[in-house]
PDB file of C-alpha atoms in Angstrom:
ATOM      1  CA  MET A1227     -14.597 -32.886   4.540  1.00 93.00           C
ATOM      2  CA  GLN A1228     -12.054 -34.397   6.967  1.00 95.00           C
ATOM      3  CA  TYR A1229     -11.255 -33.932  10.261  1.00 97.00           C
ATOM      4  CA  ASN A1230      -7.723 -35.015  11.356  1.00 97.00           C
ATOM      5  CA  PRO A1231      -7.551 -37.483   8.579  1.00 96.00           C
ATOM      6  CA  GLY A1232      -5.244 -40.394   9.832  1.00 95.00           C
ATOM      7  CA  TRP A1233      -5.602 -39.278  13.596  1.00 95.00           C
ATOM      8  CA  ASN A1234      -7.942 -40.527  15.977  1.00 91.00           C
ATOM      9  CA  GLY A1235      -7.186 -37.848  18.737  1.00 87.00           C
ATOM     10  CA  SER A1236      -9.515 -34.932  19.121  1.00 87.00           C
ATOM     11  CA  SER A1237      -6.995 -32.654  21.234  1.00 91.00           C
ATOM     12  CA  VAL A1238      -5.626 -30.533  17.989  1.00 95.00           C
ATOM     13  CA  ASN A1239      -7.674 -29.625  14.980  1.00 97.00           C
ATOM     14  CA  LEU A1240      -6.720 -30.262  11.436  1.00 97.00           C
ATOM     15  CA  LEU A1241      -9.783 -29.667   8.833  1.00 97.00           C
ATOM     16  CA  HIS A1242      -9.513 -30.968   5.061  1.00 97.00           C
ATOM     17  CA  VAL A1243     -11.871 -29.314   2.602  1.00 96.00           C
ATOM     18  CA  ARG A1244     -11.311 -31.122  -0.729  1.00 95.00           C
ATOM     19  CA  ALA A1245     -12.944 -29.918  -3.953  1.00 93.00           C
ATOM     20  CA  ALA A1246     -12.577 -32.317  -7.029  1.00 93.00           C
ATOM     21  CA  GLY A1247     -13.122 -31.350 -10.660  1.00 92.00           C
ATOM     22  CA  PRO A1248     -12.950 -33.358 -13.492  1.00 94.00           C
ATOM     23  CA  GLY A1249      -9.121 -32.876 -14.258  1.00 94.00           C
ATOM     24  CA  ASP A1250      -7.955 -30.758 -11.039  1.00 95.00           C
ATOM     25  CA  SER A1251      -8.494 -30.635  -7.351  1.00 95.00           C
ATOM     26  CA  LEU A1252      -8.311 -28.046  -4.763  1.00 95.00           C
ATOM     27  CA  HIS A1253      -7.245 -28.793  -1.127  1.00 97.00           C
ATOM     28  CA  TYR A1254      -8.178 -26.221   2.188  1.00 96.00           C
ATOM     29  CA  VAL A1255      -6.225 -27.582   5.254  1.00 97.00           C
ATOM     30  CA  TRP A1256      -7.706 -25.611   8.245  1.00 97.00           C
ATOM     31  CA  SER A1257      -5.827 -25.731  11.161  1.00 97.00           C
ATOM     32  CA  SER A1258      -5.346 -24.273  14.777  1.00 95.00           C
ATOM     33  CA  ILE A1259      -2.031 -26.641  15.747  1.00 94.00           C
ATOM     34  CA  GLY A1260       0.091 -23.302  16.351  1.00 90.00           C
ATOM     35  CA  ALA A1261      -1.471 -20.249  14.903  1.00 93.00           C
ATOM     36  CA  PRO A1262      -4.697 -20.458  13.332  1.00 96.00           C
ATOM     37  CA  ALA A1263      -4.046 -20.787   9.610  1.00 95.00           C
ATOM     38  CA  VAL A1264      -5.913 -22.235   6.291  1.00 96.00           C
ATOM     39  CA  LEU A1265      -3.448 -23.853   3.345  1.00 96.00           C
ATOM     40  CA  LEU A1266      -4.673 -23.804  -0.008  1.00 95.00           C
ATOM     41  CA  VAL A1267      -3.055 -26.064  -2.958  1.00 95.00           C
ATOM     42  CA  ALA A1268      -4.476 -26.473  -6.585  1.00 94.00           C
ATOM     43  CA  THR A1269      -3.576 -29.678  -8.291  1.00 95.00           C
ATOM     44  CA  GLN A1270      -4.007 -30.704 -11.985  1.00 95.00           C
ATOM     45  CA  SER A1271      -5.161 -33.902 -10.666  1.00 96.00           C
ATOM     46  CA  PRO A1272      -8.594 -34.667 -10.017  1.00 95.00           C
ATOM     47  CA  SER A1273      -7.857 -37.667  -7.294  1.00 95.00           C
ATOM     48  CA  SER A1274      -4.612 -35.924  -5.734  1.00 97.00           C
ATOM     49  CA  ALA A1275      -4.518 -36.515  -1.647  1.00 97.00           C
ATOM     50  CA  LEU A1276      -3.753 -34.929   1.451  1.00 98.00           C
ATOM     51  CA  ARG A1277      -1.089 -36.530   3.291  1.00 98.00           C
ATOM     52  CA  VAL A1278       0.030 -36.110   7.299  1.00 97.00           C
ATOM     53  CA  ASN A1279       2.717 -37.538   9.383  1.00 97.00           C
ATOM     54  CA  TRP A1280       1.150 -36.624  12.501  1.00 97.00           C
ATOM     55  CA  THR A1281       4.458 -37.417  14.801  1.00 96.00           C
ATOM     56  CA  GLN A1282       6.355 -34.790  12.602  1.00 96.00           C
ATOM     57  CA  LEU A1283       3.328 -32.344  12.980  1.00 96.00           C
ATOM     58  CA  LEU A1284       3.373 -32.601  16.373  1.00 95.00           C
ATOM     59  CA  SER A1285       6.972 -32.077  16.746  1.00 94.00           C
ATOM     60  CA  PRO A1286       8.917 -29.071  17.381  1.00 91.00           C
ATOM     61  CA  SER A1287      10.026 -29.916  13.516  1.00 92.00           C
ATOM     62  CA  PRO A1288       7.159 -30.214  11.415  1.00 94.00           C
ATOM     63  CA  ALA A1289       8.690 -29.074   7.945  1.00 94.00           C
ATOM     64  CA  GLY A1290       7.609 -31.861   5.524  1.00 95.00           C
ATOM     65  CA  ALA A1291       4.953 -33.483   7.531  1.00 97.00           C
ATOM     66  CA  VAL A1292       2.314 -32.288   5.145  1.00 97.00           C
ATOM     67  CA  TRP A1293       2.167 -32.776   1.657  1.00 97.00           C
ATOM     68  CA  ILE A1294      -0.069 -33.509  -1.489  1.00 97.00           C
ATOM     69  CA  ASP A1295       0.290 -36.764  -3.401  1.00 97.00           C
ATOM     70  CA  PRO A1296       1.748 -36.966  -6.218  1.00 97.00           C
ATOM     71  CA  PRO A1297       3.481 -33.970  -5.441  1.00 95.00           C
ATOM     72  CA  ASP A1298       4.189 -33.346  -9.270  1.00 95.00           C
ATOM     73  CA  SER A1299       0.438 -32.391  -9.488  1.00 96.00           C
ATOM     74  CA  VAL A1300       0.613 -29.432  -7.330  1.00 94.00           C
ATOM     75  CA  VAL A1301       0.518 -26.093  -9.424  1.00 92.00           C
ATOM     76  CA  TYR A1302      -0.112 -23.416  -6.605  1.00 91.00           C
ATOM     77  CA  SER A1303       0.052 -23.236  -3.092  1.00 93.00           C
ATOM     78  CA  THR A1304      -0.651 -20.570  -0.818  1.00 93.00           C
ATOM     79  CA  ALA A1305      -1.076 -19.866   3.143  1.00 93.00           C
ATOM     80  CA  VAL A1306      -3.532 -17.001   5.238  1.00 94.00           C
ATOM     81  CA  VAL A1307      -2.483 -17.172   9.069  1.00 94.00           C
ATOM     82  CA  PHE A1308      -4.253 -15.197  11.753  1.00 95.00           C
ATOM     83  CA  THR A1309      -1.601 -14.102  13.792  1.00 94.00           C
ATOM     84  CA  LYS A1310      -2.648 -11.259  16.354  1.00 94.00           C
ATOM     85  CA  LEU A1311      -5.180  -9.173  17.986  1.00 95.00           C
ATOM     86  CA  PHE A1312      -4.608  -6.121  19.039  1.00 94.00           C
ATOM     87  CA  GLU A1313      -6.859  -3.974  21.048  1.00 91.00           C
ATOM     88  CA  PHE A1314      -6.635  -0.259  21.928  1.00 86.00           C
ATOM     89  CA  SER A1315      -8.631   3.032  22.713  1.00 83.00           C
ATOM     90  CA  GLU A1316      -7.947   6.482  22.087  1.00 73.00           C
ATOM     91  CA  ALA A1317      -7.194   8.069  25.090  1.00 66.00           C
ATOM     92  CA  LYS A1318      -7.034  11.523  23.950  1.00 67.00           C
ATOM     93  CA  PRO A1319      -7.703  12.960  20.004  1.00 67.00           C
ATOM     94  CA  LEU A1320      -4.538  11.563  18.086  1.00 69.00           C
ATOM     95  CA  GLU A1321      -3.274   9.634  21.242  1.00 72.00           C
ATOM     96  CA  GLU A1322      -3.670   5.666  20.877  1.00 77.00           C
ATOM     97  CA  LEU A1323      -3.287   3.519  23.855  1.00 85.00           C
ATOM     98  CA  PHE A1324      -2.872  -0.152  23.100  1.00 87.00           C
ATOM     99  CA  TYR A1325      -3.082  -2.979  25.397  1.00 91.00           C
ATOM    100  CA  PRO A1326      -1.139  -6.574  25.666  1.00 93.00           C
ATOM    101  CA  THR A1327      -1.701  -8.116  22.184  1.00 94.00           C
ATOM    102  CA  TYR A1328      -3.737 -11.250  22.266  1.00 95.00           C
ATOM    103  CA  ASP A1329      -1.046 -14.037  20.437  1.00 94.00           C
ATOM    104  CA  LEU A1330      -3.395 -16.404  18.529  1.00 96.00           C
ATOM    105  CA  SER A1331      -1.001 -18.888  18.598  1.00 94.00           C
ATOM    106  CA  GLU A1332      -0.861 -18.999  22.786  1.00 94.00           C
ATOM    107  CA  PHE A1333      -4.904 -19.943  22.540  1.00 96.00           C
ATOM    108  CA  SER A1334      -6.503 -22.925  23.231  1.00 96.00           C
ATOM    109  CA  TRP A1335      -8.924 -24.305  20.813  1.00 97.00           C
ATOM    110  CA  ASP A1336     -12.162 -26.289  21.425  1.00 96.00           C
ATOM    111  CA  SER A1337     -12.428 -29.511  19.231  1.00 96.00           C
ATOM    112  CA  LEU A1338     -13.729 -28.750  15.850  1.00 95.00           C
ATOM    113  CA  ASN A1339     -15.657 -32.004  15.469  1.00 93.00           C
ATOM    114  CA  HIS A1340     -18.463 -30.585  17.869  1.00 93.00           C
ATOM    115  CA  THR A1341     -19.035 -28.273  14.917  1.00 96.00           C
ATOM    116  CA  LEU A1342     -18.310 -29.972  11.818  1.00 96.00           C
ATOM    117  CA  ASN A1343     -21.621 -30.244   9.723  1.00 96.00           C
ATOM    118  CA  HIS A1344     -20.896 -32.306   6.835  1.00 94.00           C
ATOM    119  CA  THR A1345     -24.529 -31.597   4.721  1.00 94.00           C
ATOM    120  CA  ALA A1346     -23.915 -27.676   5.341  1.00 93.00           C
ATOM    121  CA  LEU A1347     -20.064 -27.725   4.736  1.00 94.00           C
ATOM    122  CA  THR A1348     -19.596 -25.657   8.108  1.00 95.00           C
ATOM    123  CA  ALA A1349     -17.434 -26.041  10.711  1.00 97.00           C
ATOM    124  CA  GLU A1350     -16.471 -23.419  13.611  1.00 97.00           C
ATOM    125  CA  LEU A1351     -12.863 -23.234  15.281  1.00 96.00           C
ATOM    126  CA  SER A1352     -13.480 -21.461  18.796  1.00 97.00           C
ATOM    127  CA  GLY A1353     -10.665 -20.513  21.342  1.00 97.00           C
ATOM    128  CA  ALA A1354      -9.550 -18.398  24.324  1.00 97.00           C
ATOM    129  CA  PRO A1355      -6.260 -17.275  25.675  1.00 97.00           C
ATOM    130  CA  THR A1356      -4.550 -19.952  27.415  1.00 96.00           C
ATOM    131  CA  THR A1357      -3.144 -17.406  30.345  1.00 94.00           C
ATOM    132  CA  ASP A1358      -5.490 -14.276  30.467  1.00 92.00           C
ATOM    133  CA  PRO A1359      -4.573 -12.065  33.177  1.00 88.00           C
ATOM    134  CA  GLY A1360      -6.665  -9.311  32.240  1.00 87.00           C
ATOM    135  CA  GLY A1361     -10.276 -11.879  32.230  1.00 91.00           C
ATOM    136  CA  GLY A1362     -11.255 -10.348  28.857  1.00 92.00           C
ATOM    137  CA  PHE A1363     -12.041 -13.797  27.677  1.00 96.00           C
ATOM    138  CA  ALA A1364     -13.888 -14.666  30.769  1.00 95.00           C
ATOM    139  CA  ASN A1365     -17.084 -15.231  29.046  1.00 94.00           C
ATOM    140  CA  GLY A1366     -15.729 -14.462  25.408  1.00 95.00           C
ATOM    141  CA  SER A1367     -14.199 -16.070  22.667  1.00 96.00           C
ATOM    142  CA  LEU A1368     -12.737 -15.892  19.585  1.00 97.00           C
ATOM    143  CA  ALA A1369     -13.869 -18.066  16.240  1.00 97.00           C
ATOM    144  CA  PHE A1370     -13.698 -18.697  12.787  1.00 97.00           C
ATOM    145  CA  ARG A1371     -16.085 -20.049  11.030  1.00 95.00           C
ATOM    146  CA  VAL A1372     -15.854 -22.160   7.697  1.00 95.00           C
ATOM    147  CA  THR A1373     -17.959 -22.619   4.794  1.00 94.00           C
ATOM    148  CA  ALA A1374     -17.466 -24.628   1.877  1.00 94.00           C
ATOM    149  CA  TYR A1375     -19.393 -24.457  -1.176  1.00 92.00           C
ATOM    150  CA  GLU A1376     -20.643 -26.938  -4.158  1.00 90.00           C
ATOM    151  CA  ALA A1377     -21.722 -24.231  -6.402  1.00 90.00           C
ATOM    152  CA  GLY A1378     -21.768 -20.505  -7.105  1.00 90.00           C
ATOM    153  CA  GLY A1379     -24.106 -18.088  -5.321  1.00 87.00           C
ATOM    154  CA  ARG A1380     -24.388 -15.575  -2.892  1.00 85.00           C
ATOM    155  CA  ALA A1381     -24.387 -15.904   1.030  1.00 82.00           C
ATOM    156  CA  GLY A1382     -27.945 -15.614   2.753  1.00 80.00           C
ATOM    157  CA  ARG A1383     -26.670 -13.428   5.592  1.00 80.00           C
ATOM    158  CA  LEU A1384     -25.056 -10.203   5.253  1.00 78.00           C
ATOM    159  CA  PRO A1385     -23.190  -8.667   4.071  1.00 80.00           C
ATOM    160  CA  SER A1386     -23.914 -11.236   1.319  1.00 79.00           C
ATOM    161  CA  LEU A1387     -20.362 -11.871  -0.498  1.00 82.00           C
ATOM    162  CA  LEU A1388     -20.610 -13.811  -3.657  1.00 82.00           C
ATOM    163  CA  HIS A1389     -19.041 -17.082  -4.087  1.00 84.00           C
ATOM    164  CA  THR A1390     -18.002 -20.082  -6.345  1.00 86.00           C
ATOM    165  CA  ALA A1391     -17.673 -23.607  -6.065  1.00 87.00           C
ATOM    166  CA  ASP A1392     -13.826 -23.224  -5.585  1.00 88.00           C
ATOM    167  CA  SER A1393     -13.997 -20.513  -2.921  1.00 88.00           C
ATOM    168  CA  SER A1394     -14.462 -21.095   0.744  1.00 91.00           C
ATOM    169  CA  GLN A1395     -16.136 -18.263   2.848  1.00 92.00           C
ATOM    170  CA  LEU A1396     -14.639 -17.474   6.309  1.00 93.00           C
ATOM    171  CA  GLU A1397     -16.327 -15.673   9.201  1.00 94.00           C
ATOM    172  CA  PHE A1398     -14.288 -13.695  12.007  1.00 95.00           C
ATOM    173  CA  VAL A1399     -16.277 -13.494  15.401  1.00 96.00           C
ATOM    174  CA  LEU A1400     -15.167 -12.005  18.727  1.00 95.00           C
ATOM    175  CA  ALA A1401     -18.224 -12.799  21.200  1.00 95.00           C
ATOM    176  CA  GLY A1402     -18.389 -11.479  25.044  1.00 95.00           C
ATOM    177  CA  VAL A1403     -14.973 -10.404  25.334  1.00 95.00           C
ATOM    178  CA  ALA A1404     -14.529  -7.644  27.888  1.00 93.00           C
ATOM    179  CA  PRO A1405     -13.102  -4.384  26.188  1.00 90.00           C
ATOM    180  CA  ARG A1406      -9.997  -3.321  28.173  1.00 89.00           C
ATOM    181  CA  GLY A1407     -11.279   0.565  27.693  1.00 83.00           C
ATOM    182  CA  ASN A1408     -13.577   2.628  26.910  1.00 78.00           C
ATOM    183  CA  GLY A1409     -14.586   2.718  23.684  1.00 77.00           C
ATOM    184  CA  SER A1410     -11.714  -0.052  22.487  1.00 83.00           C
ATOM    185  CA  ARG A1411     -11.123  -0.708  19.159  1.00 87.00           C
ATOM    186  CA  PHE A1412      -9.978  -4.242  17.892  1.00 91.00           C
ATOM    187  CA  VAL A1413      -7.758  -5.308  14.984  1.00 93.00           C
ATOM    188  CA  LEU A1414      -6.999  -8.484  13.507  1.00 95.00           C
ATOM    189  CA  GLU A1415      -3.601  -9.104  11.963  1.00 94.00           C
ATOM    190  CA  VAL A1416      -3.455 -11.527   8.804  1.00 93.00           C
ATOM    191  CA  ALA A1417      -0.395 -12.995   7.239  1.00 92.00           C
ATOM    192  CA  THR A1418      -0.246 -14.011   3.946  1.00 90.00           C
ATOM    193  CA  VAL A1419       2.385 -16.607   2.527  1.00 91.00           C
ATOM    194  CA  GLU A1420       3.247 -16.732  -1.330  1.00 87.00           C
ATOM    195  CA  GLU A1421       5.423 -19.019  -3.041  1.00 85.00           C
ATOM    196  CA  ALA A1422       8.162 -17.242  -5.127  1.00 80.00           C
ATOM    197  CA  GLY A1423       7.348 -15.668  -8.616  1.00 78.00           C
ATOM    198  CA  ALA A1424       3.856 -14.276  -7.633  1.00 80.00           C
ATOM    199  CA  VAL A1425       3.097 -10.994  -7.462  1.00 78.00           C
ATOM    200  CA  ARG A1426       0.700  -9.463  -4.715  1.00 79.00           C
ATOM    201  CA  ARG A1427      -1.803  -6.583  -5.098  1.00 80.00           C
ATOM    202  CA  LEU A1428      -4.437  -5.321  -3.023  1.00 80.00           C
ATOM    203  CA  ARG A1429      -7.632  -3.302  -4.916  1.00 79.00           C
ATOM    204  CA  SER A1430     -10.928  -2.396  -4.391  1.00 78.00           C
ATOM    205  CA  GLU A1431     -13.546  -3.183  -6.507  1.00 71.00           C
ATOM    206  CA  ARG A1432     -17.163  -1.150  -6.851  1.00 65.00           C
ATOM    207  CA  SER A1433     -19.970  -2.639  -8.418  1.00 60.00           C
ATOM    208  CA  ILE A1434     -23.784  -1.460  -9.050  1.00 55.00           C
ATOM    209  CA  ASP A1435     -25.165  -4.271  -6.803  1.00 56.00           C
ATOM    210  CA  ASP A1436     -22.839  -4.220  -3.817  1.00 57.00           C
ATOM    211  CA  GLU A1437     -23.416  -1.881  -0.841  1.00 58.00           C
ATOM    212  CA  TYR A1438     -19.948  -1.826   0.595  1.00 58.00           C
ATOM    213  CA  THR A1439     -17.058  -2.145  -1.780  1.00 64.00           C
ATOM    214  CA  PRO A1440     -15.278  -5.686  -1.965  1.00 72.00           C
ATOM    215  CA  THR A1441     -11.325  -5.054  -1.274  1.00 77.00           C
ATOM    216  CA  ILE A1442      -9.325  -7.892  -2.895  1.00 80.00           C
ATOM    217  CA  PHE A1443      -6.138  -9.056  -2.197  1.00 78.00           C
ATOM    218  CA  GLU A1444      -4.928 -11.076  -5.136  1.00 80.00           C
ATOM    219  CA  SER A1445      -1.871 -12.982  -6.171  1.00 79.00           C
ATOM    220  CA  GLN A1446      -1.126 -13.383  -9.856  1.00 78.00           C
ATOM    221  CA  ASN A1447       1.974 -14.841 -12.136  1.00 72.00           C
ATOM    222  CA  SER A1448       2.388 -13.282 -15.553  1.00 67.00           C
ATOM    223  CA  SER A1449      -0.863 -14.912 -17.285  1.00 63.00           C
ATOM    224  CA  SER A1450      -3.251 -15.383 -14.455  1.00 70.00           C
ATOM    225  CA  THR A1451      -4.454 -14.536 -11.061  1.00 65.00           C
ATOM    226  CA  LEU A1452      -3.829 -17.771  -8.684  1.00 79.00           C
ATOM    227  CA  GLY A1453      -5.618 -16.841  -5.497  1.00 84.00           C
ATOM    228  CA  PHE A1454      -7.505 -14.251  -3.829  1.00 84.00           C
ATOM    229  CA  LEU A1455      -8.975 -12.850  -0.585  1.00 86.00           C
ATOM    230  CA  GLN A1456     -12.292 -10.851  -0.717  1.00 85.00           C
ATOM    231  CA  TRP A1457     -13.887  -9.341   2.145  1.00 86.00           C
ATOM    232  CA  LYS A1458     -16.314  -6.017   2.441  1.00 82.00           C
ATOM    233  CA  ALA A1459     -15.593  -3.128   4.432  1.00 82.00           C
ATOM    234  CA  THR A1460     -18.434  -3.700   6.950  1.00 85.00           C
ATOM    235  CA  ALA A1461     -18.344  -5.772   9.761  1.00 88.00           C
ATOM    236  CA  TYR A1462     -21.996  -6.298  12.159  1.00 89.00           C
ATOM    237  CA  GLY A1463     -22.498  -6.223  15.692  1.00 85.00           C
ATOM    238  CA  SER A1464     -25.197  -8.932  15.943  1.00 83.00           C
ATOM    239  CA  ARG A1465     -25.775 -12.248  15.444  1.00 85.00           C
ATOM    240  CA  SER A1466     -28.766 -11.636  13.142  1.00 84.00           C
ATOM    241  CA  PRO A1467     -27.225  -8.772  11.326  1.00 78.00           C
ATOM    242  CA  ARG A1468     -29.407  -5.822   9.803  1.00 81.00           C
ATOM    243  CA  ARG A1469     -27.754  -3.152   7.960  1.00 78.00           C
ATOM    244  CA  GLU A1470     -28.524  -0.704  10.845  1.00 77.00           C
ATOM    245  CA  ASP A1471     -25.945  -3.688  12.777  1.00 80.00           C
ATOM    246  CA  GLY A1472     -22.608  -2.532  10.327  1.00 80.00           C
ATOM    247  CA  ILE A1473     -19.470  -1.835  11.660  1.00 82.00           C
ATOM    248  CA  ARG A1474     -16.796   0.151   9.802  1.00 82.00           C
ATOM    249  CA  CYS A1475     -13.776  -2.104   9.280  1.00 84.00           C
ATOM    250  CA  ARG A1476     -10.835  -0.792   7.360  1.00 84.00           C
ATOM    251  CA  ALA A1477      -8.115  -2.807   6.075  1.00 83.00           C
ATOM    252  CA  GLN A1478      -4.805  -0.725   6.253  1.00 84.00           C
ATOM    253  CA  GLY A1479      -2.234  -1.310   3.624  1.00 80.00           C
ATOM    254  CA  LEU A1480      -0.579  -4.978   2.515  1.00 82.00           C
ATOM    255  CA  ARG A1481       3.081  -4.789   3.707  1.00 84.00           C
ATOM    256  CA  ALA A1482       6.145  -7.035   3.638  1.00 82.00           C
ATOM    257  CA  ALA A1483       6.153  -9.063   7.066  1.00 78.00           C
ATOM    258  CA  ASN A1484       9.797  -8.679   8.059  1.00 66.00           C
ATOM    259  CA  TRP A1485       9.145 -10.097  11.603  1.00 66.00           C
ATOM    260  CA  THR A1486       9.371 -13.802  11.963  1.00 69.00           C
ATOM    261  CA  LEU A1487       5.949 -15.893  11.260  1.00 71.00           C
ATOM    262  CA  PRO A1488       4.687 -16.946  14.627  1.00 68.00           C
ATOM    263  CA  VAL A1489       4.235 -20.880  14.677  1.00 69.00           C
ATOM    264  CA  SER A1490       1.803 -22.205  12.671  1.00 76.00           C
ATOM    265  CA  SER A1491       2.266 -25.778  12.455  1.00 87.00           C
ATOM    266  CA  VAL A1492       0.462 -26.712   9.351  1.00 94.00           C
ATOM    267  CA  VAL A1493       2.073 -23.534   7.220  1.00 94.00           C
ATOM    268  CA  GLN A1494       5.858 -24.698   8.597  1.00 93.00           C
ATOM    269  CA  ALA A1495       4.806 -28.528   7.873  1.00 95.00           C
ATOM    270  CA  TYR A1496       3.907 -27.694   4.258  1.00 96.00           C
ATOM    271  CA  PHE A1497       6.177 -25.214   2.965  1.00 94.00           C
ATOM    272  CA  GLY A1498       9.513 -26.411   5.228  1.00 91.00           C
ATOM    273  CA  GLU A1499      12.728 -24.433   4.746  1.00 84.00           C
ATOM    274  CA  SER A1500      11.388 -22.083   1.989  1.00 85.00           C
ATOM    275  CA  LEU A1501       9.026 -20.435   4.565  1.00 84.00           C
ATOM    276  CA  GLY A1502      12.044 -18.294   5.581  1.00 77.00           C
ATOM    277  CA  SER A1503      14.046 -18.210   2.537  1.00 83.00           C
ATOM    278  CA  THR A1504      11.899 -17.869  -1.018  1.00 86.00           C
ATOM    279  CA  CYS A1505       8.386 -17.496   0.069  1.00 88.00           C
ATOM    280  CA  THR A1506       7.258 -14.023   0.331  1.00 86.00           C
ATOM    281  CA  VAL A1507       5.149 -13.331   3.668  1.00 88.00           C
ATOM    282  CA  SER A1508       2.775  -9.961   3.911  1.00 88.00           C
ATOM    283  CA  ALA A1509       0.593  -8.752   6.677  1.00 90.00           C
ATOM    284  CA  LEU A1510      -1.891  -6.371   6.579  1.00 90.00           C
ATOM    285  CA  ASN A1511      -4.163  -5.346   9.559  1.00 92.00           C
ATOM    286  CA  VAL A1512      -8.133  -5.007   9.594  1.00 92.00           C
ATOM    287  CA  SER A1513      -9.445  -2.863  12.322  1.00 89.00           C
ATOM    288  CA  PHE A1514     -12.778  -2.618  13.192  1.00 87.00           C
ATOM    289  CA  GLY A1515     -14.813   0.447  15.159  1.00 76.00           C
ATOM    290  CA  GLY A1516     -16.738   3.583  14.360  1.00 60.00           C
ATOM    291  CA  GLU A1517     -16.383   6.681  15.882  1.00 56.00           C
ATOM    292  CA  GLY A1518     -15.311   5.722  19.669  1.00 50.00           C
ATOM    293  CA  GLY A1519     -15.709   1.985  18.847  1.00 52.00           C
ATOM    294  CA  GLN A1520     -19.122   1.821  20.642  1.00 67.00           C
ATOM    295  CA  VAL A1521     -21.140  -0.309  18.940  1.00 70.00           C
ATOM    296  CA  TYR A1522     -18.860  -3.262  19.782  1.00 78.00           C
ATOM    297  CA  GLN A1523     -19.110  -1.587  23.909  1.00 78.00           C
ATOM    298  CA  GLU A1524     -22.860  -2.207  23.699  1.00 80.00           C
ATOM    299  CA  LYS A1525     -23.437  -5.546  21.819  1.00 83.00           C
ATOM    300  CA  ARG A1526     -20.127  -7.087  22.863  1.00 90.00           C
ATOM    301  CA  TYR A1527     -20.388  -8.970  19.745  1.00 92.00           C
ATOM    302  CA  LEU A1528     -18.606  -8.360  16.145  1.00 92.00           C
ATOM    303  CA  SER A1529     -18.651 -10.563  13.208  1.00 92.00           C
ATOM    304  CA  TRP A1530     -16.744 -10.289   9.786  1.00 92.00           C
TER     305      TRP A1530
END
């Protein structure tokens, strides 16, 4: 794990996680420059390296500022961008009242360096809106916790997702954020970027040892799966989750993102001009809350 490689400041966050195999390597690049995002690049070289032109990355035109050396070793690249947090309440049956949206590209983020643990391979990206007229984040924050793995296994904390040495885990945490309505529910918008030629699909997978059906978003070419996101349809309303702290979460279907991707410098820096032309951008909304959204109202804590 490297924090801001080639840059001495901590006013911006870029975390590079590199996993090297005998004949290949994986690069995960997490960043909060613009909207929080992660870039995944798979290469056919065990010694491939991430390169960053920082002056260009922090400029208004970041295209081309992030690349992998040697470029011809890259076999696959994709990105996930966390774009918006919506909040709504049900004013009457079948009537939803939406509050002003929290745009994650307009958040201020703490230095990730303070939370980086090279032994546990973990880091936490925590932020709040730069302007917060409603004061919802006065005592709260939104965070993304990243864990990389050196071996396969199952996470110790609920919902105990399976992982391999190739995968990274992300936990989304909303803590102390004041709801703006009675029984407010929150919705996280997630966008994915795929290179041309990848086929995307969303599927549920049920197995006998999984209490909650995992949902998998995967992209494939004609012969094999290239990359995937997997999650379980549950969130938790406690820092030390037990089964009774479960909050139902629901992913609405995958849709083409025909809006412009919000400014996420690391994604624009890597994909450049192809982002608006040959790349496919898809989005899905993940909503949290049971009947009436009462669990969050009481606990003021949500992790997924």
